[in-house]
CSV table of C-alpha atoms and ligand atoms in Angstrom, one decimal:
chain,number,residue,atom,x,y,z
A,1,MET,CA,64.5,127.3,119.0
A,2,VAL,CA,65.7,124.2,116.9
A,3,GLU,CA,63.0,123.9,114.1
A,4,LYS,CA,61.9,120.5,113.0
A,5,ILE,CA,63.6,119.3,109.6
A,6,GLN,CA,61.0,119.8,106.8
A,7,GLN,CA,60.4,116.6,104.7
A,8,ILE,CA,60.0,117.5,101.0
A,9,THR,CA,58.6,115.3,98.2
A,10,VAL,CA,59.8,116.4,94.7
A,11,LEU,CA,57.5,115.5,91.9
A,12,GLY,CA,59.5,115.7,88.7
A,13,ALA,CA,63.0,115.6,90.4
A,14,THR,CA,64.8,114.7,87.2
A,15,GLY,CA,63.7,117.9,85.5
A,16,SER,CA,64.9,121.4,85.4
A,17,ILE,CA,62.9,122.7,88.4
A,18,GLY,CA,63.6,119.4,90.1
A,19,SER,CA,67.3,119.9,89.9
A,20,SER,CA,67.1,123.6,90.9
A,21,THR,CA,65.1,122.5,94.1
A,22,LEU,CA,67.5,119.8,95.0
A,23,SER,CA,70.4,122.4,94.6
A,24,VAL,CA,68.5,124.6,97.2
A,25,ILE,CA,68.0,121.6,99.5
A,26,GLU,CA,71.5,120.6,99.4
A,27,GLN,CA,72.6,124.0,100.6
A,28,HIS,CA,70.3,123.6,103.5
A,29,SER,CA,70.6,120.1,104.8
A,30,GLU,CA,70.0,121.3,108.4
A,31,ARG,CA,66.5,122.5,107.5
A,32,TYR,CA,65.2,120.1,104.6
A,33,LYS,CA,65.3,116.5,104.0
A,34,VAL,CA,64.2,114.8,100.8
A,35,PHE,CA,61.3,112.4,101.6
A,36,ALA,CA,60.6,111.3,97.9
A,37,LEU,CA,61.8,111.8,94.3
A,38,THR,CA,60.0,111.0,91.2
A,39,ALA,CA,60.8,110.6,87.5
A,40,ASN,CA,59.1,109.5,84.4
A,41,THR,CA,61.6,108.0,82.0
A,42,ARG,CA,65.0,109.3,83.2
A,43,VAL,CA,65.5,106.4,85.7
A,44,ASP,CA,69.2,106.4,85.7
A,45,ASP,CA,69.3,110.1,86.6
A,46,LEU,CA,66.8,109.2,89.3
A,47,LEU,CA,69.0,106.4,90.6
A,48,SER,CA,71.9,108.9,91.0
A,49,LEU,CA,69.7,111.3,92.9
A,50,CYS,CA,68.5,108.5,95.1
A,51,LEU,CA,72.1,107.4,95.9
A,52,LYS,CA,73.0,111.2,96.7
A,53,PHE,CA,69.9,112.2,98.7
A,54,LYS,CA,68.6,108.9,100.2
A,55,PRO,CA,64.8,109.5,100.1
A,56,ALA,CA,62.5,107.2,101.7
A,57,TYR,CA,60.7,106.8,98.4
A,58,ALA,CA,61.3,107.0,94.8
A,59,VAL,CA,58.5,106.8,92.0
A,60,VAL,CA,58.9,105.8,88.4
A,61,ALA,CA,56.3,105.2,85.7
A,62,SER,CA,56.4,101.5,85.2
A,63,GLU,CA,56.5,98.4,87.5
A,64,ALA,CA,59.4,97.1,85.4
A,65,ALA,CA,61.5,100.2,85.8
A,66,ALA,CA,60.6,100.2,89.4
A,67,LEU,CA,62.0,96.5,90.0
A,68,LYS,CA,65.1,97.5,88.0
A,69,LEU,CA,65.6,100.6,90.1
A,70,GLN,CA,64.8,98.8,93.4
A,71,ALA,CA,67.5,96.3,92.7
A,72,GLN,CA,70.0,99.0,92.9
A,73,LEU,CA,68.7,100.8,96.1
A,74,VAL,CA,68.9,99.8,99.7
A,75,ASP,CA,67.6,102.8,101.5
A,76,THR,CA,64.8,103.9,99.2
A,77,GLN,CA,61.6,102.0,98.5
A,78,VAL,CA,60.6,102.2,94.8
A,79,LEU,CA,57.0,102.7,93.9
A,80,HIS,CA,55.5,103.2,90.4
A,81,GLY,CA,52.6,104.7,88.5
A,82,ALA,CA,49.9,107.2,89.5
A,83,GLU,CA,49.3,105.6,92.8
A,84,GLY,CA,52.8,105.9,93.8
A,85,LEU,CA,52.9,109.6,92.9
A,86,ASP,CA,49.6,110.2,95.0
A,87,PHE,CA,51.2,108.3,97.9
A,88,VAL,CA,54.3,110.3,98.2
A,89,ALA,CA,52.4,113.5,97.5
A,90,ALA,CA,50.1,112.9,100.5
A,91,HIS,CA,52.1,110.9,103.0
A,92,PRO,CA,51.6,112.1,106.5
A,93,GLN,CA,55.4,112.5,107.1
A,94,VAL,CA,55.6,115.1,104.1
A,95,ASP,CA,55.6,118.8,104.9
A,96,MET,CA,56.1,120.3,101.5
A,97,VAL,CA,55.6,119.0,98.0
A,98,MET,CA,57.4,120.6,95.0
A,99,ALA,CA,54.9,120.1,92.1
A,100,ALA,CA,57.3,120.0,89.2
A,101,ILE,CA,56.0,117.4,86.8
A,102,VAL,CA,55.3,119.0,83.5
A,103,GLY,CA,51.9,119.2,81.9
A,104,ALA,CA,48.6,117.4,82.8
A,105,ALA,CA,50.5,114.3,84.2
A,106,GLY,CA,51.1,116.4,87.2
A,107,LEU,CA,47.6,117.2,88.1
A,108,ALA,CA,46.5,114.2,90.2
A,109,PRO,CA,49.5,114.1,92.5
A,110,THR,CA,49.5,117.8,93.0
A,111,LEU,CA,45.9,117.6,94.0
A,112,ALA,CA,46.7,114.7,96.2
A,113,GLY,CA,49.1,116.9,98.0
A,114,VAL,CA,46.6,119.8,98.1
A,115,LYS,CA,43.9,117.4,99.6
A,116,ALA,CA,46.3,116.3,102.3
A,117,GLY,CA,46.7,119.9,103.3
A,118,LYS,CA,50.5,120.2,102.5
A,119,LYS,CA,52.6,123.1,101.8
A,120,ILE,CA,52.4,123.1,98.0
A,121,LEU,CA,55.3,124.7,96.0
A,122,LEU,CA,53.6,125.0,92.6
A,123,ALA,CA,55.7,125.0,89.5
A,124,ASN,CA,53.2,122.8,87.4
A,125,LYS,CA,51.2,125.6,86.2
A,126,GLU,CA,49.1,123.4,83.7
A,127,ALA,CA,47.4,121.6,86.9
A,128,LEU,CA,46.0,125.1,87.8
A,129,VAL,CA,45.1,126.0,84.4
A,130,MET,CA,43.1,122.9,83.9
A,131,THR,CA,41.3,122.9,87.2
A,132,GLY,CA,41.5,126.4,88.4
A,133,ALA,CA,38.2,126.7,90.4
A,134,LEU,CA,38.3,123.3,91.7
A,135,PHE,CA,41.9,123.5,92.7
A,136,MET,CA,41.4,126.7,94.6
A,137,GLN,CA,38.4,125.2,96.4
A,138,GLU,CA,40.5,122.2,97.5
A,139,VAL,CA,43.1,124.4,98.8
A,140,LYS,CA,40.6,126.4,101.0
A,141,LYS,CA,39.0,123.2,102.1
A,142,SER,CA,42.1,121.3,103.2
A,143,GLY,CA,44.0,124.4,104.5
A,144,ALA,CA,46.9,123.6,102.1
A,145,ILE,CA,49.4,126.5,101.8
A,146,LEU,CA,49.9,127.3,98.0
A,147,LEU,CA,53.1,129.2,97.1
A,148,PRO,CA,53.8,130.1,93.5
A,149,ILE,CA,57.2,129.0,92.1
A,150,ASP,CA,56.6,130.4,88.6
A,151,SER,CA,59.0,133.3,88.7
A,152,GLU,CA,56.4,135.9,87.7
A,153,HIS,CA,53.7,134.7,90.1
A,154,ASN,CA,56.3,134.3,92.8
A,155,ALA,CA,57.3,138.1,92.1
A,156,ILE,CA,53.6,139.1,92.3
A,157,PHE,CA,53.2,137.2,95.6
A,158,GLN,CA,56.4,138.9,97.0
A,159,SER,CA,55.0,142.3,95.9
A,160,LEU,CA,51.5,141.9,97.5
A,161,PRO,CA,50.6,142.2,101.0
A,162,ALA,CA,50.0,139.2,103.3
A,163,ASN,CA,46.3,139.8,103.3
A,164,TYR,CA,46.1,139.7,99.5
A,165,GLN,CA,43.4,136.9,99.7
A,166,GLN,CA,40.8,139.6,100.8
A,167,GLY,CA,40.8,140.7,97.1
A,168,LEU,CA,42.8,142.8,94.9
A,169,GLN,CA,40.3,145.8,95.1
A,170,GLN,CA,40.4,145.6,99.2
A,171,ILE,CA,44.2,145.8,99.1
A,172,GLY,CA,44.3,148.7,96.7
A,173,VAL,CA,45.8,147.0,93.6
A,174,ARG,CA,44.9,148.7,90.4
A,175,ARG,CA,46.5,146.0,88.2
A,176,ILE,CA,49.2,143.2,87.9
A,177,LEU,CA,52.0,143.8,85.4
A,178,LEU,CA,52.9,140.3,84.3
A,179,THR,CA,56.3,140.3,82.6
A,180,ALA,CA,57.5,138.2,79.6
A,181,SER,CA,60.9,137.9,78.1
A,182,GLY,CA,59.2,137.7,74.7
A,183,GLY,CA,61.1,134.3,73.9
A,184,PRO,CA,63.8,133.8,71.3
A,185,PHE,CA,61.8,135.0,68.3
A,186,ARG,CA,60.7,138.4,69.6
A,187,GLN,CA,62.7,140.2,66.8
A,188,ARG,CA,62.5,137.5,64.2
A,189,ASP,CA,60.7,138.3,60.8
A,190,PRO,CA,57.2,136.6,61.4
A,191,ASP,CA,57.4,135.4,57.7
A,192,THR,CA,60.2,133.1,58.6
A,193,PHE,CA,58.3,131.6,61.7
A,194,SER,CA,57.4,128.3,59.7
A,195,ASP,CA,61.2,127.6,59.5
A,196,ILE,CA,61.8,127.5,63.1
A,197,THR,CA,63.4,124.3,64.5
A,198,PRO,CA,63.0,122.7,67.9
A,199,GLU,CA,66.5,123.5,68.7
A,200,GLN,CA,66.0,127.1,67.9
A,201,ALA,CA,62.7,127.2,70.0
A,202,CYS,CA,64.3,125.5,72.9
A,203,LYS,CA,67.0,128.2,73.0
A,204,HIS,CA,65.7,130.6,75.4
A,205,PRO,CA,67.7,133.7,75.7
A,206,ASN,CA,67.5,134.1,79.5
A,207,TRP,CA,66.3,131.0,81.1
A,208,SER,CA,67.3,127.3,81.0
A,209,MET,CA,64.1,125.1,81.1
A,210,GLY,CA,62.6,122.0,80.1
A,211,ARG,CA,61.8,121.5,76.4
A,212,LYS,CA,58.0,121.9,76.8
A,213,ILE,CA,58.0,125.2,78.6
A,214,SER,CA,60.7,126.4,76.3
A,215,VAL,CA,58.5,126.1,73.3
A,216,ASP,CA,55.6,127.5,75.3
A,217,SER,CA,57.8,130.6,76.0
A,218,ALA,CA,58.7,130.9,72.2
A,219,THR,CA,54.9,130.8,71.1
A,220,LEU,CA,53.9,133.0,74.1
A,221,MET,CA,51.6,130.2,75.2
A,222,ASN,CA,53.6,130.3,78.4
A,223,LYS,CA,52.5,133.8,79.1
A,224,GLY,CA,48.8,132.8,78.2
A,225,LEU,CA,49.0,129.8,80.7
A,226,GLU,CA,50.5,132.3,83.3
A,227,LEU,CA,47.8,134.9,82.7
A,228,ILE,CA,45.3,132.0,83.5
A,229,GLU,CA,47.4,130.9,86.6
A,230,ALA,CA,47.6,134.6,87.9
A,231,CYS,CA,43.8,134.9,87.6
A,232,TRP,CA,43.4,131.8,89.8
A,233,LEU,CA,46.1,132.5,92.3
A,234,PHE,CA,45.2,136.1,92.9
A,235,ASP,CA,41.6,136.2,92.2
A,236,ALA,CA,42.1,138.6,89.3
A,237,LYS,CA,40.1,139.3,86.1
A,238,PRO,CA,42.1,139.0,82.8
A,239,SER,CA,41.4,142.7,82.4
A,240,GLN,CA,43.5,143.5,85.7
A,241,ILE,CA,46.5,141.8,84.2
A,242,GLU,CA,48.6,143.5,81.6
A,243,VAL,CA,51.3,141.4,79.8
A,244,VAL,CA,54.5,143.4,79.5
A,245,VAL,CA,57.4,142.3,77.4
A,246,HIS,CA,60.7,142.9,79.2
A,247,PRO,CA,63.6,141.2,77.4
A,248,GLN,CA,66.1,141.4,80.1
A,249,SER,CA,63.9,139.2,82.4
A,250,VAL,CA,65.2,140.8,85.6
A,251,ILE,CA,61.9,142.3,86.8
A,252,HIS,CA,60.0,139.2,87.3
A,253,SER,CA,56.6,141.0,87.6
A,254,MET,CA,55.1,144.1,89.3
A,255,VAL,CA,52.0,145.1,91.1
A,256,ASP,CA,50.4,148.7,90.4
A,257,TYR,CA,48.5,150.1,93.4
A,258,VAL,CA,45.8,152.8,93.3
A,259,ASP,CA,48.0,155.5,94.9
A,260,GLY,CA,50.6,155.2,91.9
A,261,SER,CA,53.1,152.9,93.7
A,262,VAL,CA,54.4,150.1,91.5
A,263,LEU,CA,56.1,147.4,93.5
A,264,ALA,CA,58.4,144.8,91.7
A,265,GLN,CA,60.7,141.8,92.4
A,266,LEU,CA,64.0,141.8,90.7
A,267,GLY,CA,66.6,139.2,90.6
A,268,ASN,CA,68.8,137.2,88.2
A,269,PRO,CA,66.8,134.7,86.1
A,270,ASP,CA,67.6,131.7,88.0
A,271,MET,CA,64.6,129.6,89.5
A,272,ARG,CA,66.5,128.9,92.7
A,273,THR,CA,65.5,132.2,93.9
A,274,PRO,CA,61.5,131.7,93.9
A,275,ILE,CA,62.3,128.2,95.0
A,276,ALA,CA,64.2,129.2,98.0
A,277,GLN,CA,61.8,132.0,98.8
A,278,ALA,CA,58.8,129.7,98.7
A,279,MET,CA,60.7,126.9,100.7
A,280,ALA,CA,61.6,129.1,103.5
A,281,TRP,CA,58.7,131.5,103.4
A,282,PRO,CA,58.2,133.6,105.5
A,283,GLN,CA,61.9,133.5,106.3
A,284,ARG,CA,64.7,134.0,103.8
A,285,ILE,CA,67.5,131.6,103.1
A,286,THR,CA,70.4,131.7,100.6
A,287,SER,CA,69.7,130.1,97.3
A,288,GLY,CA,73.2,130.0,95.6
A,289,VAL,CA,72.1,132.7,93.2
A,290,GLN,CA,74.5,135.4,92.2
A,291,PRO,CA,73.6,138.9,93.6
A,292,LEU,CA,72.1,141.0,91.0
A,293,ASP,CA,74.6,143.4,89.3
A,294,ILE,CA,72.3,146.5,88.4
A,295,PHE,CA,75.1,148.4,86.8
A,296,GLN,CA,75.9,145.6,84.4
A,297,ILE,CA,72.2,145.2,83.5
A,298,ALA,CA,72.1,149.1,83.1
A,299,ARG,CA,68.7,149.5,81.4
A,300,PHE,CA,65.3,147.9,81.4
A,301,ASP,CA,63.0,147.7,78.3
A,302,PHE,CA,59.3,147.3,78.1
A,303,TYR,CA,57.0,146.5,75.1
A,304,GLN,CA,53.5,145.6,74.5
A,305,PRO,CA,53.2,141.9,73.1
A,306,ASP,CA,52.1,141.4,69.4
A,307,GLU,CA,49.1,139.0,69.8
A,308,GLN,CA,48.8,138.9,66.0
A,309,VAL,CA,52.4,137.6,65.6
A,310,PHE,CA,52.0,135.4,68.8
A,311,PRO,CA,48.4,134.0,68.6
A,312,CYS,CA,48.8,131.7,71.5
A,313,LEU,CA,48.5,134.5,74.0
A,314,ARG,CA,45.1,135.5,72.5
A,315,LEU,CA,43.9,131.9,72.4
A,316,ALA,CA,44.7,131.4,76.2
A,317,ARG,CA,42.8,134.6,76.9
A,318,LYS,CA,39.8,133.4,74.9
A,319,ALA,CA,39.9,130.0,76.6
A,320,PHE,CA,39.7,131.6,80.1
A,321,GLU,CA,37.0,133.8,79.0
A,322,LEU,CA,35.0,130.9,77.7
A,323,GLY,CA,35.6,129.4,81.2
A,324,GLY,CA,34.5,125.9,82.2
A,325,THR,CA,36.6,123.2,80.6
A,326,ALA,CA,38.0,125.5,77.9
A,327,PRO,CA,41.3,126.1,79.6
A,328,ALA,CA,41.6,122.3,80.0
A,329,VAL,CA,41.0,121.8,76.3
A,330,LEU,CA,43.6,124.6,75.4
A,331,ASN,CA,46.2,123.0,77.7
A,332,ALA,CA,45.7,119.6,76.1
A,333,ALA,CA,45.8,120.8,72.6
A,334,ASN,CA,48.8,122.7,73.4
A,335,GLU,CA,50.6,119.6,74.9
A,336,ILE,CA,49.8,117.7,71.8
A,337,ALA,CA,50.9,120.4,69.5
A,338,VAL,CA,54.2,121.2,71.3
A,339,ALA,CA,54.9,117.4,71.3
A,340,ALA,CA,54.4,117.2,67.5
A,341,PHE,CA,56.4,120.3,66.9
A,342,LEU,CA,59.3,118.7,69.0
A,343,ASP,CA,59.0,115.7,67.0
A,344,GLU,CA,59.2,117.7,63.8
A,345,LYS,CA,55.6,116.7,62.6
A,346,ILE,CA,54.2,120.1,62.5
A,347,SER,CA,55.8,123.5,61.9
A,348,PHE,CA,56.1,126.3,64.6
A,349,THR,CA,53.1,128.3,63.1
A,350,GLN,CA,50.9,125.1,63.1
A,351,ILE,CA,51.0,125.1,66.9
A,352,PRO,CA,48.4,127.8,67.2
A,353,GLN,CA,46.5,126.6,64.3
A,354,LEU,CA,46.0,123.1,65.9
A,355,ILE,CA,45.0,124.7,69.3
A,356,ASP,CA,42.5,127.0,67.6
A,357,ALA,CA,40.9,124.2,65.6
A,358,VAL,CA,40.6,122.1,68.7
A,359,LEU,CA,39.2,124.8,70.8
A,360,GLN,CA,36.5,125.3,68.3
A,361,GLN,CA,35.7,121.7,67.8
A,362,VAL,CA,35.5,120.4,71.5
A,363,SER,CA,32.2,121.3,73.3
A,364,ILE,CA,32.9,123.1,76.6
A,365,ALA,CA,31.3,121.8,79.6
A,366,GLN,CA,31.1,123.0,83.3
A,367,ALA,CA,34.5,122.4,85.1
A,368,ASP,CA,32.6,121.3,88.3
A,369,SER,CA,34.3,118.0,88.9
A,370,LEU,CA,37.6,116.3,88.1
A,371,ALA,CA,36.0,113.8,86.0
A,372,ALA,CA,34.5,116.6,83.7
A,373,VAL,CA,37.9,118.2,83.4
A,374,LEU,CA,39.6,114.9,82.5
A,375,GLN,CA,37.0,114.1,80.0
A,376,ALA,CA,37.7,117.5,78.4
A,377,ASP,CA,41.3,116.8,78.4
A,378,LYS,CA,40.9,113.5,76.7
A,379,GLN,CA,38.4,114.9,74.2
A,380,ALA,CA,40.8,117.6,73.3
A,381,ARG,CA,43.8,115.2,72.9
A,382,ASP,CA,41.7,112.9,70.6
A,383,ALA,CA,40.7,116.0,68.5
A,384,ALA,CA,44.3,117.1,68.3
A,385,HIS,CA,45.4,113.7,67.2
A,386,GLN,CA,42.7,113.7,64.5
A,387,TRP,CA,43.8,117.1,63.4
A,388,LEU,CA,47.4,115.9,63.1
A,389,MET,CA,46.3,113.0,60.8
A,390,GLU,CA,44.1,115.1,58.6
A,391,TYR,CA,45.9,118.3,58.1
B,401,LIG,P1,61.3,119.2,82.6
B,401,LIG,O1,60.9,118.7,81.3
B,401,LIG,O2,62.7,119.6,82.7
B,401,LIG,O3,61.0,118.2,83.8
B,401,LIG,C1,59.7,117.5,83.9
B,401,LIG,C2,59.8,116.5,85.1
B,401,LIG,O4,58.5,115.8,85.0
B,401,LIG,C3,60.8,115.4,84.9
B,401,LIG,O5,61.1,115.1,86.1
B,401,LIG,C4,60.0,114.3,84.2
B,401,LIG,O6,60.5,113.1,84.3
B,401,LIG,C5,58.7,114.5,84.8
B,401,LIG,N1,57.4,114.0,84.0
B,401,LIG,C6,57.3,114.2,82.7
B,401,LIG,N2,56.2,113.6,82.2
B,401,LIG,C7,55.7,112.8,83.4
B,401,LIG,C8,54.7,112.0,83.4
B,401,LIG,N3,53.9,111.7,82.4
B,401,LIG,N4,54.6,111.3,84.6
B,401,LIG,C9,55.3,111.7,85.7
B,401,LIG,N5,56.4,112.4,85.6
B,401,LIG,C10,56.5,113.1,84.6
B,401,LIG,O7,60.3,120.4,83.1
B,401,LIG,P2,60.6,121.7,83.9
B,401,LIG,O8,61.2,121.3,85.0
B,401,LIG,O9,61.2,122.8,83.0
B,401,LIG,O10,59.1,122.1,84.1
B,401,LIG,C11,58.2,121.5,85.2
B,401,LIG,C12,57.0,122.3,85.5
B,401,LIG,O11,57.5,123.5,85.9
B,401,LIG,C13,56.3,122.7,84.3
B,401,LIG,O12,54.9,122.6,84.5
B,401,LIG,C14,56.7,124.0,83.9
B,401,LIG,O13,55.6,124.8,83.2
B,401,LIG,C15,56.9,124.7,85.3
B,401,LIG,N6,58.0,125.7,85.2
B,401,LIG,C16,59.3,125.6,84.9
B,401,LIG,C17,60.1,126.5,84.9
B,401,LIG,C18,61.5,126.4,84.5
B,401,LIG,O14,62.4,127.2,84.7
B,401,LIG,N7,62.0,125.2,84.1
B,401,LIG,C19,59.7,127.9,85.3
B,401,LIG,C20,58.4,128.0,85.7
B,401,LIG,C21,57.5,127.0,85.7
B,401,LIG,P3,61.7,112.5,83.3
B,401,LIG,O15,62.9,113.4,83.6
B,401,LIG,O16,62.0,111.0,83.8
B,401,LIG,O17,61.2,112.6,82.0
B,402,LIG,MG1,57.1,131.9,84.3
């Protein structure tokens, strides 16, 4: 049987996940066609991608940038702003949406794709952290297929049975082992953490990623966000998820069953594996990733994370336990803190200080509407900016 070519919108096409996605698409042009590509500021990069992939649509931030880009493109219609992003995420011709915009900016278009019932390849963990309950309700309501791209969650998904949505207890899961590389400062003397530079923080030992998630990995906030992400995706309680530092980043996470079996997914640390897995699911396709050389890796190490040295993990756990809009507040404060650190306005150790202060200051509400979440996001950003002016 000849299968229909799948049309894909890549939100955040110019980023690290965007480029890994396009690499997989390029290897399978008989299965996938790019419907739309989006970027924020890297418009020249988007132009090159449009010339290569000839999408029907491209989306950039401003009208001025859209006009400039349109003048250089014949086969692609250029849109701009939030409406443009929503349009290409929900368009009737789209089969799959790769949600790979970084941060809260990705929430609205990802939700637009969810509401339109698309197959959603979710890299943008911040969207789920901010709106967990609402997001999952919308997935159920629309019948969207939600597939995790985050390597750990993709590994958990692969290690669970197809009927995992019945609940972890019903399928005999004791706990989820969420692995973490530990980041670049796992072995660094904590007394020197305030000297850490943005360049050092962005140099991840195993993964090549965008700057924001690289800093999140260095503070372990990434693992905190992922803990929350896993709770929503797999309907787990935080007590059912154990964070395990595994510096080799070869085991991407594990599921521990009541009979003593522990299932894991392994692979080289290259995001094209989870991307290809989710794109082709339930089939398998090549991704361009080198086969795992188990003899070269030779050993696996495991440690418990140190939440005293890396308080962001503890703060994320606390925000999830507080519930309501607290995870949205945590996420917004973290986005401002990371941007300030990358701009060399605050030190590495001030990242958790800022987040903690904002979490204590902003009042937590029910996260029962998108408006409530967006209001919490704004209040947290305002409080974070205030902290930056006063500290
Ligand atoms: P990058 O910074 O490399 O790319 C981000 C993309 O989002 C770019 O295309 C960027 O456009 C676009 N973007 C940024 N801000 C906006 C905005 N305000 N409006 C519209 N578009 C915007 O990030 P990554 O690819 O590393 O990460 C993307 C997401 O995937 C994040 O949520 C991250 O946590 C998640 N993820 C990433 C992994 C990785 O290996 N990189 C692994 C697991 C999850 P422009 O280029 O024009 O600035
Ligand atoms: Mg991850």
